XYZ file of C-alpha atoms in Angstrom:
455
model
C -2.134 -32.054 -34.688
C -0.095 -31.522 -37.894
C 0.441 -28.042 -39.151
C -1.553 -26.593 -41.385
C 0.872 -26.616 -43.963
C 0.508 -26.106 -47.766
C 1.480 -28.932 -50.173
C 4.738 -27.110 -51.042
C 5.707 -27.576 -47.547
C 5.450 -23.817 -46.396
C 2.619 -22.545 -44.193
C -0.205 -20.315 -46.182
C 1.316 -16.806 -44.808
C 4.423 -18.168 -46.184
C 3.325 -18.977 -49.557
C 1.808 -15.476 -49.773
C 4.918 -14.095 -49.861
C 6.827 -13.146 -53.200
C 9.986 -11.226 -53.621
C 7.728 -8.339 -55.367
C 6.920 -7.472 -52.168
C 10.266 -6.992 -50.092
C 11.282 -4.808 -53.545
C 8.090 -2.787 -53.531
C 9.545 -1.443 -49.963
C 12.416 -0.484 -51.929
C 10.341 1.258 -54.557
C 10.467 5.349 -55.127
C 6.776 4.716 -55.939
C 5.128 5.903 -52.923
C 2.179 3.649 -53.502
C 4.002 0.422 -54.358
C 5.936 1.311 -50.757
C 2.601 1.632 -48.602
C 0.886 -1.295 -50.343
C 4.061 -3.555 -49.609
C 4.390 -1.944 -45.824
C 0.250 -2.805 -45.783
C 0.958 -6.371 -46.908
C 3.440 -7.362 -44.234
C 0.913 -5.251 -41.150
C -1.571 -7.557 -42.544
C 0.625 -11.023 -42.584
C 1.317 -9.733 -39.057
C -2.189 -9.327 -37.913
C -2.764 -13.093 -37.662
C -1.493 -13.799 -34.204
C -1.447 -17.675 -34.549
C 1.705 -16.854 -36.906
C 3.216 -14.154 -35.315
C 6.048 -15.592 -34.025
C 7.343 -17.115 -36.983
C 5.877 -14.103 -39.412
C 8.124 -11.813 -37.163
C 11.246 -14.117 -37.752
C 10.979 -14.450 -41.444
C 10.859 -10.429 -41.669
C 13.649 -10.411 -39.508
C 15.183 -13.045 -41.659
C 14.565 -10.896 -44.859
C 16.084 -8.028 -43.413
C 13.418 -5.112 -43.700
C 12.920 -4.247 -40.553
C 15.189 -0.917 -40.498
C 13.247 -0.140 -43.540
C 10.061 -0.195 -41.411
C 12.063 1.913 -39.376
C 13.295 4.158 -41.719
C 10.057 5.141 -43.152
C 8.858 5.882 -39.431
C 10.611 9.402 -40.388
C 8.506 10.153 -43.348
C 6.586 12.765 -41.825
C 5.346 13.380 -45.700
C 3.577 10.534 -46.002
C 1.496 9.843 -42.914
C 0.066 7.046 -44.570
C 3.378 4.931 -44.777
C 4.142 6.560 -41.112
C 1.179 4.634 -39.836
C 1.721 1.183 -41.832
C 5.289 1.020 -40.618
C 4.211 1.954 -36.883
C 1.436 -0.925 -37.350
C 4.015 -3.346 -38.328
C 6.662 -2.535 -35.614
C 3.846 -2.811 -32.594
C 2.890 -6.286 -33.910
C 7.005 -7.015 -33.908
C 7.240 -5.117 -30.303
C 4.792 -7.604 -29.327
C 6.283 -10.791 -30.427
C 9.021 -11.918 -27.662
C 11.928 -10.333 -25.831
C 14.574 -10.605 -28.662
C 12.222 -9.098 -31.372
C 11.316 -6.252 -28.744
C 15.427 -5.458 -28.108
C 16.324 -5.544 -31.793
C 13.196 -3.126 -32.478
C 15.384 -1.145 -29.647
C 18.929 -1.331 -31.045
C 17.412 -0.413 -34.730
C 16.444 3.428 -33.123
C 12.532 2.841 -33.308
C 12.159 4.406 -29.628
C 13.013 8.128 -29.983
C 11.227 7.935 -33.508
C 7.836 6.936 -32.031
C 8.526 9.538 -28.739
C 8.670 12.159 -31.974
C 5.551 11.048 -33.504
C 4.194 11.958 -30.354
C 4.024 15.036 -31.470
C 2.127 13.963 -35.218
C -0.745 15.953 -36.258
C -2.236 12.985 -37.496
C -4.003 11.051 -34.914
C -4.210 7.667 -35.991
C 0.432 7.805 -36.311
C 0.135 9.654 -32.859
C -1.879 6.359 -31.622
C 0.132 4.141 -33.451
C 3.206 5.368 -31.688
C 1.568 5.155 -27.922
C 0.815 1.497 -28.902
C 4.684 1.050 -29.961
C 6.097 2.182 -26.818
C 3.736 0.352 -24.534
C 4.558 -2.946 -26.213
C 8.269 -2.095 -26.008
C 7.728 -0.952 -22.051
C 6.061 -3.572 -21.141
C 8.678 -6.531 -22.480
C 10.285 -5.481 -18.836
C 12.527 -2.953 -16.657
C 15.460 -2.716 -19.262
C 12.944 -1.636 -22.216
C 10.436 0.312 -19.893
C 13.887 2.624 -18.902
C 14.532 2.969 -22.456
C 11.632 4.554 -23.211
C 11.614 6.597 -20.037
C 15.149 8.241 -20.317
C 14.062 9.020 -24.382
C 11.703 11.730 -22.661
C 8.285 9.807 -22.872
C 6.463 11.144 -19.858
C 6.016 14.965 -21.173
C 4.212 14.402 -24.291
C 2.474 11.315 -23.384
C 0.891 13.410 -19.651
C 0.391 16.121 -22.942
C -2.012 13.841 -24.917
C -3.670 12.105 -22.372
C -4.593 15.788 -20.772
C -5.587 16.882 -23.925
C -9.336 14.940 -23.790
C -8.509 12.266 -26.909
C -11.162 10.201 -28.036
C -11.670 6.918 -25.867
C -10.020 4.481 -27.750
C -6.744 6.723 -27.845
C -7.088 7.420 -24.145
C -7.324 3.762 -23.433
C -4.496 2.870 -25.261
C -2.343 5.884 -23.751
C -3.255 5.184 -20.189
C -2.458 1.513 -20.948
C 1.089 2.488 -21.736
C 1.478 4.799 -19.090
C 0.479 1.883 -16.469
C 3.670 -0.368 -18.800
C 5.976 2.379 -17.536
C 5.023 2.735 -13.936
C 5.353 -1.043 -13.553
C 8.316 -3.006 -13.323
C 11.502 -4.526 -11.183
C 13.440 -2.877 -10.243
C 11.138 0.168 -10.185
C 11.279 3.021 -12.504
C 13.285 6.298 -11.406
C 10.616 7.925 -8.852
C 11.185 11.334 -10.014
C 11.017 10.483 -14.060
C 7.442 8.844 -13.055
C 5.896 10.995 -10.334
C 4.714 13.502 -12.807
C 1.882 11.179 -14.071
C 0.371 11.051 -10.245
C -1.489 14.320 -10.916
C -2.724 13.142 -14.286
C -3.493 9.615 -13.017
C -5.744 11.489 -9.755
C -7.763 12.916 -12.588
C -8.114 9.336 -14.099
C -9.859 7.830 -11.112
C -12.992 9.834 -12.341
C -12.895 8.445 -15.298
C -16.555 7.237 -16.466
C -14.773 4.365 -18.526
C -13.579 1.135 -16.640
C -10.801 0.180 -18.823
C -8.968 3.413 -18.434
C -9.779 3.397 -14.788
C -8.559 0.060 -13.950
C -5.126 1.228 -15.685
C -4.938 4.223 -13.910
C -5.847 2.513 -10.514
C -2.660 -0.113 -11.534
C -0.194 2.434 -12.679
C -0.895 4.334 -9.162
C -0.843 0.923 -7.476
C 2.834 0.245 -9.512
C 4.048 3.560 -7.567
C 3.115 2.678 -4.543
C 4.714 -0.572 -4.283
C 7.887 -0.057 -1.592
C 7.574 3.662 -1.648
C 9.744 5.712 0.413
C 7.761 7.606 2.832
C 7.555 10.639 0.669
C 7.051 9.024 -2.237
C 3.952 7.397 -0.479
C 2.375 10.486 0.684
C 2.218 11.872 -3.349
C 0.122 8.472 -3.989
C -1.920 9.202 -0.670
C -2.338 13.035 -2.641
C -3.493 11.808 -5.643
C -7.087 10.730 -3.784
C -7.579 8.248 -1.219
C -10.691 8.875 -0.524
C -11.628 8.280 -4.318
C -9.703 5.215 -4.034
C -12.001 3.578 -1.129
C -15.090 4.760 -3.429
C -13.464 2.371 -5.497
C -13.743 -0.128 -3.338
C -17.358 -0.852 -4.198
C -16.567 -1.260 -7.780
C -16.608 -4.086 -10.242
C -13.882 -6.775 -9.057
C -11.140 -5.367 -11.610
C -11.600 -2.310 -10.191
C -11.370 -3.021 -6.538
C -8.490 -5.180 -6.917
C -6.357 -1.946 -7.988
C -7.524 -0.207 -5.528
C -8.040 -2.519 -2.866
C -3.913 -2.732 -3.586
C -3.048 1.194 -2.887
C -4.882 0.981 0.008
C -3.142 -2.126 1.014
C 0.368 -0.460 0.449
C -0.432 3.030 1.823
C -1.266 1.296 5.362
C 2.092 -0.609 5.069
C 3.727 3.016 5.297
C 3.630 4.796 8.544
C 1.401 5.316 11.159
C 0.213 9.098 10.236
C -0.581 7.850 6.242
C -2.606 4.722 7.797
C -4.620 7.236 9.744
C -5.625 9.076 6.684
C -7.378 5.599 5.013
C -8.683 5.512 8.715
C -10.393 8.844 8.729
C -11.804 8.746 5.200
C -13.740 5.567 6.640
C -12.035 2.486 4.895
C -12.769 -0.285 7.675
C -16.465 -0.485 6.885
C -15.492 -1.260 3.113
C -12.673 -3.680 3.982
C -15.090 -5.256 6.584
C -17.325 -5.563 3.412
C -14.502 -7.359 1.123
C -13.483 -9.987 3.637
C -16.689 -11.863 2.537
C -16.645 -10.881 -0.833
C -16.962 -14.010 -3.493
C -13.052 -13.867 -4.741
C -10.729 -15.467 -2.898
C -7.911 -12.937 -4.031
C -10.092 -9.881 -2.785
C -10.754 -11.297 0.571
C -6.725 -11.967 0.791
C -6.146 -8.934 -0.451
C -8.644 -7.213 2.190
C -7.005 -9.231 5.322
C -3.575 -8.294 4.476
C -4.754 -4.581 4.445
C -6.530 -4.970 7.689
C -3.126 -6.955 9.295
C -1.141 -3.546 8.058
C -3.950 -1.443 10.026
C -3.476 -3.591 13.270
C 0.458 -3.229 12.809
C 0.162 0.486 13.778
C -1.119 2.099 17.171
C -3.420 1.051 20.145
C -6.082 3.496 18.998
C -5.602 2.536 15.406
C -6.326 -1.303 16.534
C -9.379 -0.063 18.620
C -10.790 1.246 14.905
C -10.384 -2.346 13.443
C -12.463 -3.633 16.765
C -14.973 -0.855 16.645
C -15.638 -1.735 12.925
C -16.561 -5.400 14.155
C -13.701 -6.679 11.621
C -12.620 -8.915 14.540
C -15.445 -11.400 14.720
C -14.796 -12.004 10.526
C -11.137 -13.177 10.958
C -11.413 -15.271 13.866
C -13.796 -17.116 11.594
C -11.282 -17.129 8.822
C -9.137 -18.957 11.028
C -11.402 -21.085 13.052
C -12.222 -22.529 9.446
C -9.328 -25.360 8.797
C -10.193 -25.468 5.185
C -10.070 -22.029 4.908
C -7.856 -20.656 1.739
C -4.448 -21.035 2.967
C -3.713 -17.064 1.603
C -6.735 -16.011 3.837
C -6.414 -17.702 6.985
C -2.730 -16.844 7.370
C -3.438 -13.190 6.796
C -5.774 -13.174 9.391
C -3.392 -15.295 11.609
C -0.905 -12.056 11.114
C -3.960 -9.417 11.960
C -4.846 -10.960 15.245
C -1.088 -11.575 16.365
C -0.537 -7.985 15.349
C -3.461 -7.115 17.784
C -2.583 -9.037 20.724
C 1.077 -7.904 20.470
C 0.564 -4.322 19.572
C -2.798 -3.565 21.272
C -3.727 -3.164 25.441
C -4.817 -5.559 27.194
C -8.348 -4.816 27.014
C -8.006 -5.194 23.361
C -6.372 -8.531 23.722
C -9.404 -10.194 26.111
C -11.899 -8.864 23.440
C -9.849 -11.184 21.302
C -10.272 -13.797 23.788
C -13.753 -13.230 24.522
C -14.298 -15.189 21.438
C -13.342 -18.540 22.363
C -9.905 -20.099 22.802
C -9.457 -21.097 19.239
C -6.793 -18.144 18.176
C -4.907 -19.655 21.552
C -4.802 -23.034 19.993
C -4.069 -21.680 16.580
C -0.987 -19.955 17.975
C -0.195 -23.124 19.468
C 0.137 -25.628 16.759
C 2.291 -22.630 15.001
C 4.929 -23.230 16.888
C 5.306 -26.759 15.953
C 4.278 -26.292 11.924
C 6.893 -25.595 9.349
C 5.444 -22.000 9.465
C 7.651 -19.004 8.739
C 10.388 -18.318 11.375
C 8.536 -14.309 11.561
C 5.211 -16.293 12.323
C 6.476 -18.394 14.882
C 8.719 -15.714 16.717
C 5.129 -14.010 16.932
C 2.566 -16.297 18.103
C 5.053 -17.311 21.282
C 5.253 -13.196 21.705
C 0.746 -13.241 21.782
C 1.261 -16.715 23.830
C 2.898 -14.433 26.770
C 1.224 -11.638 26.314
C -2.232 -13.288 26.137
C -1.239 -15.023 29.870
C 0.497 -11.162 30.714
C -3.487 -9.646 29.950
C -4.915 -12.192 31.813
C -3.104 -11.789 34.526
C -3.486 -7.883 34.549
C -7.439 -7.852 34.422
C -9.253 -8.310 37.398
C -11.008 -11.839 37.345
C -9.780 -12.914 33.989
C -10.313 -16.162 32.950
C -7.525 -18.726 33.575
C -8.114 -21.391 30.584
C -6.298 -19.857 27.875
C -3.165 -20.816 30.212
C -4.766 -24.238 30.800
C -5.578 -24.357 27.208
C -1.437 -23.722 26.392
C -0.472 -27.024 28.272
C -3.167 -28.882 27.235
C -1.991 -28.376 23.588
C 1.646 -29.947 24.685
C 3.365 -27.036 24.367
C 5.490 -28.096 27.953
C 5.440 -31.681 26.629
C 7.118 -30.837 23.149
C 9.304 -28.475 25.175
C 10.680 -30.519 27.930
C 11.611 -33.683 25.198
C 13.320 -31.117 22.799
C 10.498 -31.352 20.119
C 10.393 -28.086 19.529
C 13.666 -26.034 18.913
C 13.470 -22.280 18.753
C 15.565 -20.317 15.756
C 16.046 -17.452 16.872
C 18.099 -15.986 19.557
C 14.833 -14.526 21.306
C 12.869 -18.336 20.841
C 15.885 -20.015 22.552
C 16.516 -18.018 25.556
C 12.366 -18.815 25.971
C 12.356 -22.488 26.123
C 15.996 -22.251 28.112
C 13.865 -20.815 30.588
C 10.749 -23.120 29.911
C 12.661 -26.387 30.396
C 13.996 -24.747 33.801
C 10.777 -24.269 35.177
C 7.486 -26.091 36.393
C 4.638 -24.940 34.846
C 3.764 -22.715 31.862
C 2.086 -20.281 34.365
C 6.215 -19.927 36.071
C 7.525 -19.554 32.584
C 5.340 -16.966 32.107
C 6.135 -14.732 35.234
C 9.865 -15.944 35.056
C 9.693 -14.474 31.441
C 8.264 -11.149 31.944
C 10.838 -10.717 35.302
C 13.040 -11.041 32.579
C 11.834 -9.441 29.740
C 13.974 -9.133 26.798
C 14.030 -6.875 23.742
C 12.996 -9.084 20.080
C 15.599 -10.437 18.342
């Protein structure tokens, strides 16, 4: 498609331009200075043009006065225009963002934090979380020019909704990032964002339930435990929400059972498996990923924890997840990782309830071993492969086929003609001792005689 370009050659914003207007901004007429600052907000209000709008102002070289009249706490008027037109350039891409950082614009909006005009003091939130959010560098700047205090300040304050929207929007743009942002410049918004999740309106919600989820990401331990603080039991309330909501929150949870054992506990005893029982058959496929991952963490931590993913009859749901070969790739391998966790972290009456459902997770484990599936994967299912024969062997009139079942599926075949070739240290000495031996049932005995500690 051609450009819709005027007969002059020059697009229409283009041809509205006239030099009038770039000297009105010079102008000691305070009108003729906000009508020109006006004319170029509006010119950048279009955002089909933006790009190139942005360049041509950059290419007439006004911008600092845009900046310049930022400070003309006189006029709040002009204030506002010029704040207008440097969010619309914040927004543009990474090069107009930086150069709206090098020209000073970041501790002059942090001031007009402090406006008593409200429409410059929103203005100025919108700034900074367009400059924030063009990534780590720009979200530090903003940060280390003393943001947090008077934006926590406004947002406690009770603004109307469309400012409180907009401010909790930037505070999510400075939680988020890689590398993270300095724990201790953002841990002061925890307490305001715990107040958030009681928020009545979902757009300021689901950016509170993101900036907390931001925080959470690869906590340290006691960084973790101020996000557990801030209200995990509101955040599994959550977790019957709309679907931007619960994917948020569904997050936190996610990362607060990655910590240790004691915080997993706490999503434990505020009743979480019933609600992530729920979301494993809820209709997006990112949710139900989301929900098995969460559950996998859970089964990564003690025997008892385990026994309160099997006593919320969460079991039965991811066994299906795998049985089903079409299943989303995300999902099923997620589940994979929950019922390996089980059989190698849980007793062995734990691991024949697994069994008692059919040999398929045997199989499964299996065919892992001879996919091009992770190296962490593989070193796991031949772990649950022993210690699935190990249970067996320790109940009293346990079944025998899930050994049958491992030689059926060719496992001493592959083995014994060097089809399969372990990675790691752990995977070697294994099938050194496998292609030594008879049977998969003397492997097995030979290996726990000989037990070794993982790789």
């Amino acid at each position: 498609m051609e450009p819709n370009h005027t007969p002059s050659g020059l697009p229409p914003w283009q041809r509205l331009l006239s030099e009038q207007e770039r000297e009105n901004l010079n102008s000691s007429d305070p009108s003729l200075r906000l009508n020109a600052t006006r004319f170029f907000r509006q010119l950048l209000s279009n955002e089909n043009s933006l790009i190139p709008v942005i360049d041509h102002i950059i290419q007439l070289g006004i911008t600092p006065k845009f900046i310049e009249f930022l400070q003309k706490n006189d006029d709040p008027q002009l204030q506002f225009e010029a704040a207008w037109v440097l969010t619309c350039m914040a927004s543009g891409n990474s090069h107009h963002t930086q150069m709206i950082i090098q020209l000073g614009a970041v501790p002059l909006f942090i001031q007009l934090l402090s406006s008593p005009h409200h429409d410059v003091k929103e203005q100025a939130i919108w700034a900074l979380g367009n400059i924030a959010g063009d990534g780590a560098q720009a979200r530090d700047v903003v940060l280390n020019g003393g943001v947090m205090d008077p934006l926590l300040g406004f947002i406690s304050s009770n603004p109307a909704d469309s400012m409180l929207r907009n401010a909790v929007w930037t505070l999510a743009n400075l939680c988020r990032g890689k590398p993270k942002p300095d724990f201790k410049m953002v841990s002061p918004a925890i307490v305001v964002l715990a107040y958030l999740l009681y928020s009545a309106d979902e757009e300021v919600l689901v950016d509170a339930l993101w900036a907390l989820s931001y925080l959470s990401e690869g906590s340290s331990v006691d960084q973790m435990e101020q996000v557990v603080q801030a209200g995990v039991r509101r955040m599994i309330e959550l977790l019957h929400h709309s679907r931007s909501v619960i994917t948020p929150a569904l997050r936190i949870i996610g990362n607060i059972v990655s910590g240790n054992t004691c915080q997993t506990q706490v999503v434990i005893n505020y009743n979480a498996l019933p609600s992530l029982c729920a979301l494993i058959s809820h209709s997006a496929s990112s949710i139900r990923r989301e929900a098995c991952w969460t559950i996998s963490n859970i089964t990564a931590g003690t025997v008892q924890q385990i026994q309160a993913v099997i006593d919320a009859n969460i079991i039965p749901k991811l066994i299906k997840n795998i049985e089903i070969s079409n299943s989303h790739k995300g999902i099923r391998n997620e589940s994979i990782w929950a019922i390996l966790n089980v059989i190698n972290g849980g007793n062995a009456d734990q691991i024949m309830y697994i069994l008692s459902h059919g040999t398929h997770c045997v199989e499964v484990f299996c065919d892992i071993l001879f996919q091009d599936t992770k190296k962490a994967m593989k070193h796991d299912a031949l772990r649950a492969l022993l210690n699935i024969v190990r249970a067996c062997r320790s109940v009293q009139d346990a079944p025998r086929c899930f050994e049958d079942v491992i030689e059926k599926k060719g496992l001493w075949h592959e083995v014994m003609y060097n089809k399969f070739r372990g990675t790691t240290g752990y995977e070697k000495r294994f099938l050194d001792n496998l292609r030594t031996l008879n049977t998969v049932h003397d492997v097995i005995t030979f290996s726990f005689k000989n037990e070794m500690e993982d790789d």
